[in-house]
PDB file of C-alpha atoms in Angstrom:
ATOM      1  CA  MET A 221    -160.525 -35.573  36.894  1.00  0.00           C
ATOM      2  CA  LEU A 222    -160.015 -31.836  36.636  1.00  0.00           C
ATOM      3  CA  VAL A 223    -157.276 -32.357  34.079  1.00  0.00           C
ATOM      4  CA  HIS A 224    -159.528 -34.710  32.166  1.00  0.00           C
ATOM      5  CA  ARG A 225    -162.419 -32.229  32.141  1.00  0.00           C
ATOM      6  CA  SER A 226    -160.063 -29.417  31.137  1.00  0.00           C
ATOM      7  CA  GLY A 227    -158.755 -31.509  28.243  1.00  0.00           C
ATOM      8  CA  SER A 228    -162.299 -32.293  27.099  1.00  0.00           C
ATOM      9  CA  ALA A 229    -163.249 -28.616  27.176  1.00  0.00           C
ATOM     10  CA  ARG A 230    -160.152 -27.774  25.171  1.00  0.00           C
ATOM     11  CA  GLY A 231    -161.089 -30.462  22.646  1.00  0.00           C
ATOM     12  CA  ARG A 232    -164.605 -29.104  22.410  1.00  0.00           C
ATOM     13  CA  ARG A 233    -163.253 -25.595  21.841  1.00  0.00           C
ATOM     14  CA  PHE A 234    -161.014 -26.822  19.025  1.00  0.00           C
ATOM     15  CA  ALA A 235    -163.962 -28.678  17.463  1.00  0.00           C
ATOM     16  CA  VAL A 236    -166.185 -25.604  17.649  1.00  0.00           C
ATOM     17  CA  THR A 237    -163.408 -23.452  16.175  1.00  0.00           C
ATOM     18  CA  GLY A 238    -163.006 -25.880  13.288  1.00  0.00           C
ATOM     19  CA  ILE A 239    -166.745 -25.829  12.563  1.00  0.00           C
ATOM     20  CA  LEU A 240    -166.810 -22.033  12.621  1.00  0.00           C
ATOM     21  CA  LEU A 241    -163.827 -21.818  10.242  1.00  0.00           C
ATOM     22  CA  ALA A 242    -165.509 -24.218   7.854  1.00  0.00           C
ATOM     23  CA  ALA A 243    -168.716 -22.196   7.996  1.00  0.00           C
ATOM     24  CA  PHE A 244    -166.861 -18.941   7.317  1.00  0.00           C
ATOM     25  CA  SER A 245    -165.113 -20.620   4.407  1.00  0.00           C
ATOM     26  CA  LEU A 246    -168.483 -21.516   2.876  1.00  0.00           C
ATOM     27  CA  VAL A 247    -169.863 -18.037   3.487  1.00  0.00           C
ATOM     28  CA  PHE A 248    -166.985 -16.345   1.693  1.00  0.00           C
ATOM     29  CA  THR A 249    -166.617 -18.912  -1.099  1.00  0.00           C
ATOM     30  CA  LEU A 250    -170.180 -19.545  -2.261  1.00  0.00           C
ATOM     31  CA  PRO A 251    -171.187 -15.924  -2.970  1.00  0.00           C
ATOM     32  CA  ALA A 252    -168.015 -15.414  -5.010  1.00  0.00           C
ATOM     33  CA  ASP A 253    -168.825 -18.445  -7.162  1.00  0.00           C
ATOM     34  CA  ALA A 254    -172.440 -17.370  -7.475  1.00  0.00           C
ATOM     35  CA  SER A 255    -171.377 -13.847  -8.357  1.00  0.00           C
ATOM     36  CA  SER A 256    -169.004 -14.944 -11.124  1.00  0.00           C
ATOM     37  CA  SER A 257    -171.722 -17.155 -12.569  1.00  0.00           C
ATOM     38  CA  ALA A 258    -174.263 -14.336 -12.385  1.00  0.00           C
ATOM     39  CA  ASP A 259    -171.895 -12.025 -14.263  1.00  0.00           C
ATOM     40  CA  VAL A 260    -172.143 -14.163 -17.399  1.00  0.00           C
ATOM     41  CA  PRO A 261    -175.008 -12.840 -19.557  1.00  0.00           C
ATOM     42  CA  ALA A 262    -177.517 -15.057 -21.297  1.00  0.00           C
ATOM     43  CA  ARG A 263    -176.538 -16.305 -24.737  1.00  0.00           C
ATOM     44  CA  GLY A 264    -177.920 -14.007 -27.399  1.00  0.00           C
ATOM     45  CA  SER A 265    -177.846 -10.892 -25.246  1.00  0.00           C
ATOM     46  CA  ALA A 266    -174.490  -9.631 -26.520  1.00  0.00           C
ATOM     47  CA  HIS A 267    -174.440  -6.372 -28.413  1.00  0.00           C
ATOM     48  CA  MET A 268    -171.975  -4.137 -30.194  1.00  0.00           C
ATOM     49  CA  GLY A 269    -169.598  -2.456 -27.766  1.00  0.00           C
ATOM     50  CA  MET A 270    -170.726  -4.205 -24.606  1.00  0.00           C
ATOM     51  CA  GLY A 271    -167.107  -4.762 -23.568  1.00  0.00           C
ATOM     52  CA  VAL A 272    -165.620  -1.414 -24.550  1.00  0.00           C
ATOM     53  CA  ALA A 273    -166.159   0.588 -21.372  1.00  0.00           C
ATOM     54  CA  ALA A 274    -165.164  -2.290 -19.088  1.00  0.00           C
ATOM     55  CA  HIS A 275    -161.919  -3.035 -20.928  1.00  0.00           C
ATOM     56  CA  ASP A 276    -160.855   0.291 -22.456  1.00  0.00           C
ATOM     57  CA  GLY A 277    -162.693   2.754 -20.210  1.00  0.00           C
ATOM     58  CA  GLU A 278    -164.498   5.964 -21.130  1.00  0.00           C
ATOM     59  CA  HIS A 279    -162.444   9.078 -21.756  1.00  0.00           C
ATOM     60  CA  GLY A 280    -164.737  11.827 -22.971  1.00  0.00           C
ATOM     61  CA  THR A 281    -166.529  12.498 -26.229  1.00  0.00           C
ATOM     62  CA  PRO A 282    -165.253  13.556 -29.667  1.00  0.00           C
ATOM     63  CA  VAL A 283    -163.727  16.970 -30.098  1.00  0.00           C
ATOM     64  CA  PRO A 284    -165.425  18.844 -32.973  1.00  0.00           C
ATOM     65  CA  GLY A 285    -163.171  19.092 -35.986  1.00  0.00           C
ATOM     66  CA  ARG A 286    -163.244  20.624 -39.425  1.00  0.00           C
ATOM     67  CA  ALA A 287    -163.830  17.310 -41.199  1.00  0.00           C
ATOM     68  CA  VAL A 288    -167.484  16.559 -41.971  1.00  0.00           C
ATOM     69  CA  GLN A 289    -168.854  13.475 -40.228  1.00  0.00           C
ATOM     70  CA  THR A 290    -172.288  11.874 -40.333  1.00  0.00           C
ATOM     71  CA  GLU A 291    -174.089  10.699 -37.204  1.00  0.00           C
ATOM     72  CA  GLY A 292    -175.307   7.116 -36.886  1.00  0.00           C
ATOM     73  CA  VAL A 293    -176.548   4.612 -34.309  1.00  0.00           C
ATOM     74  CA  ASP A 294    -176.362   0.881 -33.716  1.00  0.00           C
ATOM     75  CA  VAL A 295    -179.159  -1.053 -32.034  1.00  0.00           C
ATOM     76  CA  SER A 296    -179.997  -4.530 -30.780  1.00  0.00           C
ATOM     77  CA  SER A 297    -182.798  -6.168 -28.803  1.00  0.00           C
ATOM     78  CA  HIS A 298    -181.756  -4.007 -25.811  1.00  0.00           C
ATOM     79  CA  GLN A 299    -183.380  -1.002 -27.479  1.00  0.00           C
ATOM     80  CA  GLY A 300    -186.611  -2.822 -28.413  1.00  0.00           C
ATOM     81  CA  ASN A 301    -188.819  -0.808 -30.740  1.00  0.00           C
ATOM     82  CA  VAL A 302    -186.806   2.273 -31.666  1.00  0.00           C
ATOM     83  CA  ALA A 303    -188.209   5.811 -32.136  1.00  0.00           C
ATOM     84  CA  TRP A 304    -186.675   6.248 -35.582  1.00  0.00           C
ATOM     85  CA  SER A 305    -188.430   9.501 -36.404  1.00  0.00           C
ATOM     86  CA  THR A 306    -186.982  11.064 -33.233  1.00  0.00           C
ATOM     87  CA  LEU A 307    -183.494   9.947 -34.185  1.00  0.00           C
ATOM     88  CA  TRP A 308    -183.927  11.189 -37.750  1.00  0.00           C
ATOM     89  CA  SER A 309    -185.008  14.601 -36.481  1.00  0.00           C
ATOM     90  CA  SER A 310    -181.956  14.741 -34.212  1.00  0.00           C
ATOM     91  CA  GLY A 311    -179.605  14.338 -37.177  1.00  0.00           C
ATOM     92  CA  VAL A 312    -178.989  10.585 -37.261  1.00  0.00           C
ATOM     93  CA  LYS A 313    -178.757   9.497 -40.912  1.00  0.00           C
ATOM     94  CA  TRP A 314    -177.539   5.890 -40.789  1.00  0.00           C
ATOM     95  CA  ALA A 315    -178.039   2.853 -38.580  1.00  0.00           C
ATOM     96  CA  TYR A 316    -176.993  -0.734 -38.028  1.00  0.00           C
ATOM     97  CA  ALA A 317    -179.246  -3.315 -36.349  1.00  0.00           C
ATOM     98  CA  LYS A 318    -178.084  -6.575 -34.825  1.00  0.00           C
ATOM     99  CA  ALA A 319    -179.447  -9.441 -36.889  1.00  0.00           C
ATOM    100  CA  THR A 320    -177.759 -12.522 -35.481  1.00  0.00           C
ATOM    101  CA  GLU A 321    -175.361 -14.018 -32.972  1.00  0.00           C
ATOM    102  CA  GLY A 322    -173.506 -17.287 -33.463  1.00  0.00           C
ATOM    103  CA  THR A 323    -175.907 -19.695 -35.153  1.00  0.00           C
ATOM    104  CA  TYR A 324    -178.384 -19.783 -32.278  1.00  0.00           C
ATOM    105  CA  TYR A 325    -179.914 -16.301 -32.068  1.00  0.00           C
ATOM    106  CA  THR A 326    -181.864 -13.826 -34.155  1.00  0.00           C
ATOM    107  CA  ASN A 327    -182.896 -10.394 -32.876  1.00  0.00           C
ATOM    108  CA  PRO A 328    -186.689 -10.397 -32.291  1.00  0.00           C
ATOM    109  CA  TYR A 329    -186.803  -6.620 -32.937  1.00  0.00           C
ATOM    110  CA  PHE A 330    -184.776  -6.811 -36.137  1.00  0.00           C
ATOM    111  CA  ALA A 331    -187.661  -6.124 -38.533  1.00  0.00           C
ATOM    112  CA  GLN A 332    -188.785  -3.001 -36.657  1.00  0.00           C
ATOM    113  CA  GLN A 333    -185.233  -1.719 -36.395  1.00  0.00           C
ATOM    114  CA  TYR A 334    -183.951  -2.603 -39.862  1.00  0.00           C
ATOM    115  CA  ASN A 335    -187.086  -1.596 -41.768  1.00  0.00           C
ATOM    116  CA  GLY A 336    -188.016   1.260 -39.449  1.00  0.00           C
ATOM    117  CA  SER A 337    -184.714   3.062 -39.985  1.00  0.00           C
ATOM    118  CA  TYR A 338    -185.048   2.575 -43.749  1.00  0.00           C
ATOM    119  CA  ASN A 339    -188.605   3.884 -43.773  1.00  0.00           C
ATOM    120  CA  VAL A 340    -187.671   7.224 -42.185  1.00  0.00           C
ATOM    121  CA  GLY A 341    -184.943   7.743 -44.778  1.00  0.00           C
ATOM    122  CA  MET A 342    -181.845   6.349 -43.091  1.00  0.00           C
ATOM    123  CA  ILE A 343    -179.198   4.249 -44.800  1.00  0.00           C
ATOM    124  CA  ARG A 344    -179.179   1.036 -42.815  1.00  0.00           C
ATOM    125  CA  GLY A 345    -177.234  -2.186 -42.396  1.00  0.00           C
ATOM    126  CA  ALA A 346    -177.177  -5.354 -40.289  1.00  0.00           C
ATOM    127  CA  TYR A 347    -174.487  -6.739 -38.002  1.00  0.00           C
ATOM    128  CA  HIS A 348    -173.535 -10.153 -36.659  1.00  0.00           C
ATOM    129  CA  PHE A 349    -172.116 -10.722 -33.163  1.00  0.00           C
ATOM    130  CA  ALA A 350    -169.380 -13.305 -33.657  1.00  0.00           C
ATOM    131  CA  THR A 351    -168.864 -16.259 -31.317  1.00  0.00           C
ATOM    132  CA  PRO A 352    -165.802 -17.985 -32.775  1.00  0.00           C
ATOM    133  CA  ASP A 353    -165.915 -20.698 -30.115  1.00  0.00           C
ATOM    134  CA  THR A 354    -169.281 -22.115 -31.201  1.00  0.00           C
ATOM    135  CA  THR A 355    -169.146 -22.702 -34.977  1.00  0.00           C
ATOM    136  CA  SER A 356    -166.923 -21.871 -37.943  1.00  0.00           C
ATOM    137  CA  GLY A 357    -166.668 -18.472 -39.585  1.00  0.00           C
ATOM    138  CA  ALA A 358    -168.271 -19.772 -42.784  1.00  0.00           C
ATOM    139  CA  THR A 359    -171.189 -21.283 -40.883  1.00  0.00           C
ATOM    140  CA  GLN A 360    -171.857 -18.038 -39.047  1.00  0.00           C
ATOM    141  CA  ALA A 361    -171.562 -15.945 -42.209  1.00  0.00           C
ATOM    142  CA  ASN A 362    -174.160 -18.105 -43.917  1.00  0.00           C
ATOM    143  CA  TYR A 363    -176.448 -17.888 -40.883  1.00  0.00           C
ATOM    144  CA  PHE A 364    -176.077 -14.110 -40.905  1.00  0.00           C
ATOM    145  CA  VAL A 365    -176.913 -13.763 -44.602  1.00  0.00           C
ATOM    146  CA  ASP A 366    -179.854 -16.153 -44.257  1.00  0.00           C
ATOM    147  CA  HIS A 367    -181.329 -14.137 -41.360  1.00  0.00           C
ATOM    148  CA  GLY A 368    -181.217 -10.518 -42.473  1.00  0.00           C
ATOM    149  CA  GLY A 369    -177.537  -9.845 -43.101  1.00  0.00           C
ATOM    150  CA  GLY A 370    -177.639  -9.745 -46.880  1.00  0.00           C
ATOM    151  CA  TRP A 371    -177.078  -6.774 -49.146  1.00  0.00           C
ATOM    152  CA  SER A 372    -178.950  -5.198 -52.063  1.00  0.00           C
ATOM    153  CA  ARG A 373    -177.928  -2.412 -54.412  1.00  0.00           C
ATOM    154  CA  ASP A 374    -180.811  -0.099 -53.513  1.00  0.00           C
ATOM    155  CA  GLY A 375    -178.637   2.813 -52.403  1.00  0.00           C
ATOM    156  CA  LYS A 376    -179.850   2.553 -48.809  1.00  0.00           C
ATOM    157  CA  THR A 377    -178.379  -0.738 -47.607  1.00  0.00           C
ATOM    158  CA  LEU A 378    -174.890  -0.888 -46.108  1.00  0.00           C
ATOM    159  CA  PRO A 379    -172.739  -4.038 -46.290  1.00  0.00           C
ATOM    160  CA  GLY A 380    -173.028  -6.356 -43.313  1.00  0.00           C
ATOM    161  CA  ALA A 381    -170.762  -5.809 -40.312  1.00  0.00           C
ATOM    162  CA  LEU A 382    -168.850  -8.427 -38.348  1.00  0.00           C
ATOM    163  CA  ASP A 383    -168.853  -7.498 -34.656  1.00  0.00           C
ATOM    164  CA  ILE A 384    -165.707  -9.178 -33.335  1.00  0.00           C
ATOM    165  CA  GLU A 385    -164.781  -8.174 -29.787  1.00  0.00           C
ATOM    166  CA  TRP A 386    -164.497  -9.368 -26.185  1.00  0.00           C
ATOM    167  CA  ASN A 387    -166.284 -12.597 -25.397  1.00  0.00           C
ATOM    168  CA  PRO A 388    -169.013 -11.789 -22.861  1.00  0.00           C
ATOM    169  CA  TYR A 389    -169.549 -15.477 -22.119  1.00  0.00           C
ATOM    170  CA  GLY A 390    -166.027 -16.670 -21.364  1.00  0.00           C
ATOM    171  CA  ALA A 391    -162.378 -16.397 -22.427  1.00  0.00           C
ATOM    172  CA  THR A 392    -161.576 -13.031 -24.040  1.00  0.00           C
ATOM    173  CA  CYS A 393    -160.294 -14.550 -27.295  1.00  0.00           C
ATOM    174  CA  TYR A 394    -162.833 -17.384 -27.351  1.00  0.00           C
ATOM    175  CA  GLY A 395    -160.113 -19.943 -26.590  1.00  0.00           C
ATOM    176  CA  LYS A 396    -158.385 -19.354 -29.926  1.00  0.00           C
ATOM    177  CA  SER A 397    -154.762 -18.610 -30.710  1.00  0.00           C
ATOM    178  CA  GLN A 398    -154.048 -15.430 -32.653  1.00  0.00           C
ATOM    179  CA  SER A 399    -153.518 -17.318 -35.912  1.00  0.00           C
ATOM    180  CA  ALA A 400    -156.672 -19.380 -35.399  1.00  0.00           C
ATOM    181  CA  MET A 401    -158.653 -16.194 -34.775  1.00  0.00           C
ATOM    182  CA  VAL A 402    -157.353 -14.632 -37.990  1.00  0.00           C
ATOM    183  CA  SER A 403    -158.331 -17.792 -39.872  1.00  0.00           C
ATOM    184  CA  TRP A 404    -161.820 -17.719 -38.359  1.00  0.00           C
ATOM    185  CA  ILE A 405    -162.327 -14.075 -39.345  1.00  0.00           C
ATOM    186  CA  ARG A 406    -161.019 -14.731 -42.868  1.00  0.00           C
ATOM    187  CA  ASP A 407    -163.427 -17.666 -43.190  1.00  0.00           C
ATOM    188  CA  PHE A 408    -166.343 -15.418 -42.245  1.00  0.00           C
ATOM    189  CA  LEU A 409    -165.309 -12.570 -44.548  1.00  0.00           C
ATOM    190  CA  ASN A 410    -164.665 -14.795 -47.559  1.00  0.00           C
ATOM    191  CA  THR A 411    -168.013 -16.537 -47.171  1.00  0.00           C
ATOM    192  CA  TYR A 412    -169.873 -13.274 -46.714  1.00  0.00           C
ATOM    193  CA  LYS A 413    -168.361 -11.855 -49.893  1.00  0.00           C
ATOM    194  CA  ALA A 414    -169.111 -15.021 -51.827  1.00  0.00           C
ATOM    195  CA  ARG A 415    -172.748 -14.802 -50.743  1.00  0.00           C
ATOM    196  CA  THR A 416    -173.322 -11.053 -51.200  1.00  0.00           C
ATOM    197  CA  GLY A 417    -170.594  -9.698 -53.453  1.00  0.00           C
ATOM    198  CA  ARG A 418    -169.589  -7.212 -50.753  1.00  0.00           C
ATOM    199  CA  ASP A 419    -166.693  -6.978 -48.335  1.00  0.00           C
ATOM    200  CA  ALA A 420    -168.058  -6.903 -44.799  1.00  0.00           C
ATOM    201  CA  VAL A 421    -167.285  -4.094 -42.377  1.00  0.00           C
ATOM    202  CA  ILE A 422    -165.139  -5.121 -39.373  1.00  0.00           C
ATOM    203  CA  TYR A 423    -166.208  -3.688 -36.009  1.00  0.00           C
ATOM    204  CA  THR A 424    -163.594  -4.065 -33.286  1.00  0.00           C
ATOM    205  CA  ALA A 425    -161.453  -2.296 -30.683  1.00  0.00           C
ATOM    206  CA  THR A 426    -157.706  -1.855 -31.113  1.00  0.00           C
ATOM    207  CA  SER A 427    -156.864  -3.436 -27.755  1.00  0.00           C
ATOM    208  CA  TRP A 428    -158.935  -6.556 -28.438  1.00  0.00           C
ATOM    209  CA  TRP A 429    -157.649  -6.837 -32.006  1.00  0.00           C
ATOM    210  CA  THR A 430    -154.055  -6.587 -30.811  1.00  0.00           C
ATOM    211  CA  GLN A 431    -154.519  -9.187 -28.099  1.00  0.00           C
ATOM    212  CA  CYS A 432    -156.562 -11.703 -30.054  1.00  0.00           C
ATOM    213  CA  THR A 433    -155.257 -11.429 -33.630  1.00  0.00           C
ATOM    214  CA  GLY A 434    -151.702 -10.288 -32.911  1.00  0.00           C
ATOM    215  CA  ASN A 435    -152.622  -6.950 -34.522  1.00  0.00           C
ATOM    216  CA  TYR A 436    -153.067  -8.581 -37.910  1.00  0.00           C
ATOM    217  CA  GLY A 437    -153.148  -6.060 -40.764  1.00  0.00           C
ATOM    218  CA  GLY A 438    -154.192  -8.216 -43.686  1.00  0.00           C
ATOM    219  CA  PHE A 439    -157.867  -7.245 -43.862  1.00  0.00           C
ATOM    220  CA  ALA A 440    -157.355  -3.501 -44.119  1.00  0.00           C
ATOM    221  CA  ALA A 441    -157.163  -3.343 -47.914  1.00  0.00           C
ATOM    222  CA  ASP A 442    -160.689  -4.672 -48.435  1.00  0.00           C
ATOM    223  CA  ASN A 443    -162.715  -4.416 -45.250  1.00  0.00           C
ATOM    224  CA  PRO A 444    -163.846  -1.023 -43.891  1.00  0.00           C
ATOM    225  CA  LEU A 445    -162.953  -0.434 -40.240  1.00  0.00           C
ATOM    226  CA  TRP A 446    -165.555   0.410 -37.625  1.00  0.00           C
ATOM    227  CA  ILE A 447    -163.519   1.298 -34.557  1.00  0.00           C
ATOM    228  CA  ALA A 448    -164.831   1.278 -30.982  1.00  0.00           C
ATOM    229  CA  ARG A 449    -163.387   3.816 -28.561  1.00  0.00           C
ATOM    230  CA  TYR A 450    -165.210   5.991 -26.049  1.00  0.00           C
ATOM    231  CA  ALA A 451    -162.897   8.981 -25.986  1.00  0.00           C
ATOM    232  CA  SER A 452    -162.219  12.374 -27.538  1.00  0.00           C
ATOM    233  CA  THR A 453    -160.219  10.775 -30.373  1.00  0.00           C
ATOM    234  CA  VAL A 454    -160.129   7.348 -31.997  1.00  0.00           C
ATOM    235  CA  GLY A 455    -156.562   6.793 -30.821  1.00  0.00           C
ATOM    236  CA  THR A 456    -154.298   4.203 -32.413  1.00  0.00           C
ATOM    237  CA  LEU A 457    -156.004   2.117 -35.088  1.00  0.00           C
ATOM    238  CA  PRO A 458    -155.376  -1.594 -35.658  1.00  0.00           C
ATOM    239  CA  ALA A 459    -152.502  -2.467 -37.984  1.00  0.00           C
ATOM    240  CA  GLY A 460    -153.050  -1.881 -41.689  1.00  0.00           C
ATOM    241  CA  TRP A 461    -155.845   0.647 -41.466  1.00  0.00           C
ATOM    242  CA  GLY A 462    -154.696   4.207 -42.103  1.00  0.00           C
ATOM    243  CA  TYR A 463    -158.137   5.617 -41.345  1.00  0.00           C
ATOM    244  CA  TYR A 464    -161.474   4.518 -39.919  1.00  0.00           C
ATOM    245  CA  THR A 465    -164.760   4.426 -41.806  1.00  0.00           C
ATOM    246  CA  MET A 466    -166.985   4.488 -38.713  1.00  0.00           C
ATOM    247  CA  TRP A 467    -166.344   5.235 -35.063  1.00  0.00           C
ATOM    248  CA  GLN A 468    -168.531   4.136 -32.160  1.00  0.00           C
ATOM    249  CA  TYR A 469    -167.725   6.895 -29.687  1.00  0.00           C
ATOM    250  CA  THR A 470    -170.286   6.445 -26.881  1.00  0.00           C
ATOM    251  CA  SER A 471    -172.799   4.062 -25.361  1.00  0.00           C
ATOM    252  CA  SER A 472    -174.710   6.844 -23.607  1.00  0.00           C
ATOM    253  CA  GLY A 473    -176.023   9.024 -26.410  1.00  0.00           C
ATOM    254  CA  PRO A 474    -179.541  10.491 -26.695  1.00  0.00           C
ATOM    255  CA  THR A 475    -182.587   8.316 -27.611  1.00  0.00           C
ATOM    256  CA  VAL A 476    -180.320   5.352 -28.417  1.00  0.00           C
ATOM    257  CA  GLY A 477    -177.144   4.949 -26.368  1.00  0.00           C
ATOM    258  CA  ASP A 478    -174.744   3.661 -29.005  1.00  0.00           C
ATOM    259  CA  HIS A 479    -173.795   6.579 -31.245  1.00  0.00           C
ATOM    260  CA  ASN A 480    -171.310   6.604 -34.090  1.00  0.00           C
ATOM    261  CA  LYS A 481    -169.662   8.940 -36.548  1.00  0.00           C
ATOM    262  CA  PHE A 482    -169.158   8.097 -40.199  1.00  0.00           C
ATOM    263  CA  ASN A 483    -165.865   9.520 -41.413  1.00  0.00           C
ATOM    264  CA  GLY A 484    -167.313  11.678 -44.172  1.00  0.00           C
ATOM    265  CA  ALA A 485    -170.418  13.457 -45.402  1.00  0.00           C
ATOM    266  CA  LEU A 486    -173.680  11.695 -46.236  1.00  0.00           C
ATOM    267  CA  ASP A 487    -172.623  11.130 -49.827  1.00  0.00           C
ATOM    268  CA  ARG A 488    -169.770   8.926 -48.534  1.00  0.00           C
ATOM    269  CA  VAL A 489    -172.265   6.839 -46.563  1.00  0.00           C
ATOM    270  CA  GLN A 490    -174.256   6.474 -49.782  1.00  0.00           C
ATOM    271  CA  ALA A 491    -171.107   5.494 -51.661  1.00  0.00           C
ATOM    272  CA  LEU A 492    -170.449   2.670 -49.187  1.00  0.00           C
ATOM    273  CA  ALA A 493    -174.045   1.526 -49.570  1.00  0.00           C
ATOM    274  CA  ASN A 494    -173.775   1.491 -53.355  1.00  0.00           C
ATOM    275  CA  GLY A 495    -170.542  -0.472 -53.341  1.00  0.00           C
TER     276      GLY A 495
END
């Protein structure tokens, strides 16, 4: 009987141990799953440069040089109603506002941002956050143009910009091969030009471009480069481009976080606007 009771106690101990191990497994597994799900932002909330610091890091701010550059900002719904007069007084002379994302989102603050910057005297433009995994490049280009991304020869409107960077909602390259990504971008750019008569600006980061397009250099002849790098220099540019047109150098600037430098004096910004 003692042996029998001892065996039963041992069995109970093993059963309790198994239950505890299962419970610990749930404790350590469920939060991880919940955390990874919580890390995915809501569709439409993406904005220019949101992946730069996480993927490429932050390595200082630009070193003043002899070349003249012109300060600019980029904004999205994250900034809400922007104090444009404050930015103008601080030396900001050009701006881009997010107009669209995919074919499912328009920026509710776009009118205040796009028109507000124009009204204080800035040269302004609109940008589209690309989601190549949702619809074709042509479809998204048309959506962009139809919802604020067009262009007019008024001397104060910059050509639209394609924001093509890390996917905040899933796979870095949106599930596309390098050749398929190049085709998607070409589809967008060709459609945008057909609709507006202008070559769109390409906003990207060298590391993303290298990984997701194979460092394709075929757009450099026609499409101005807006490079993203939070450091003292722009570093290596994507293939084909010998120089950058714009450089997003920080996400923690004054008044509006995302600050940029145009590679030239104000008259060069005006030249880009005029086409």
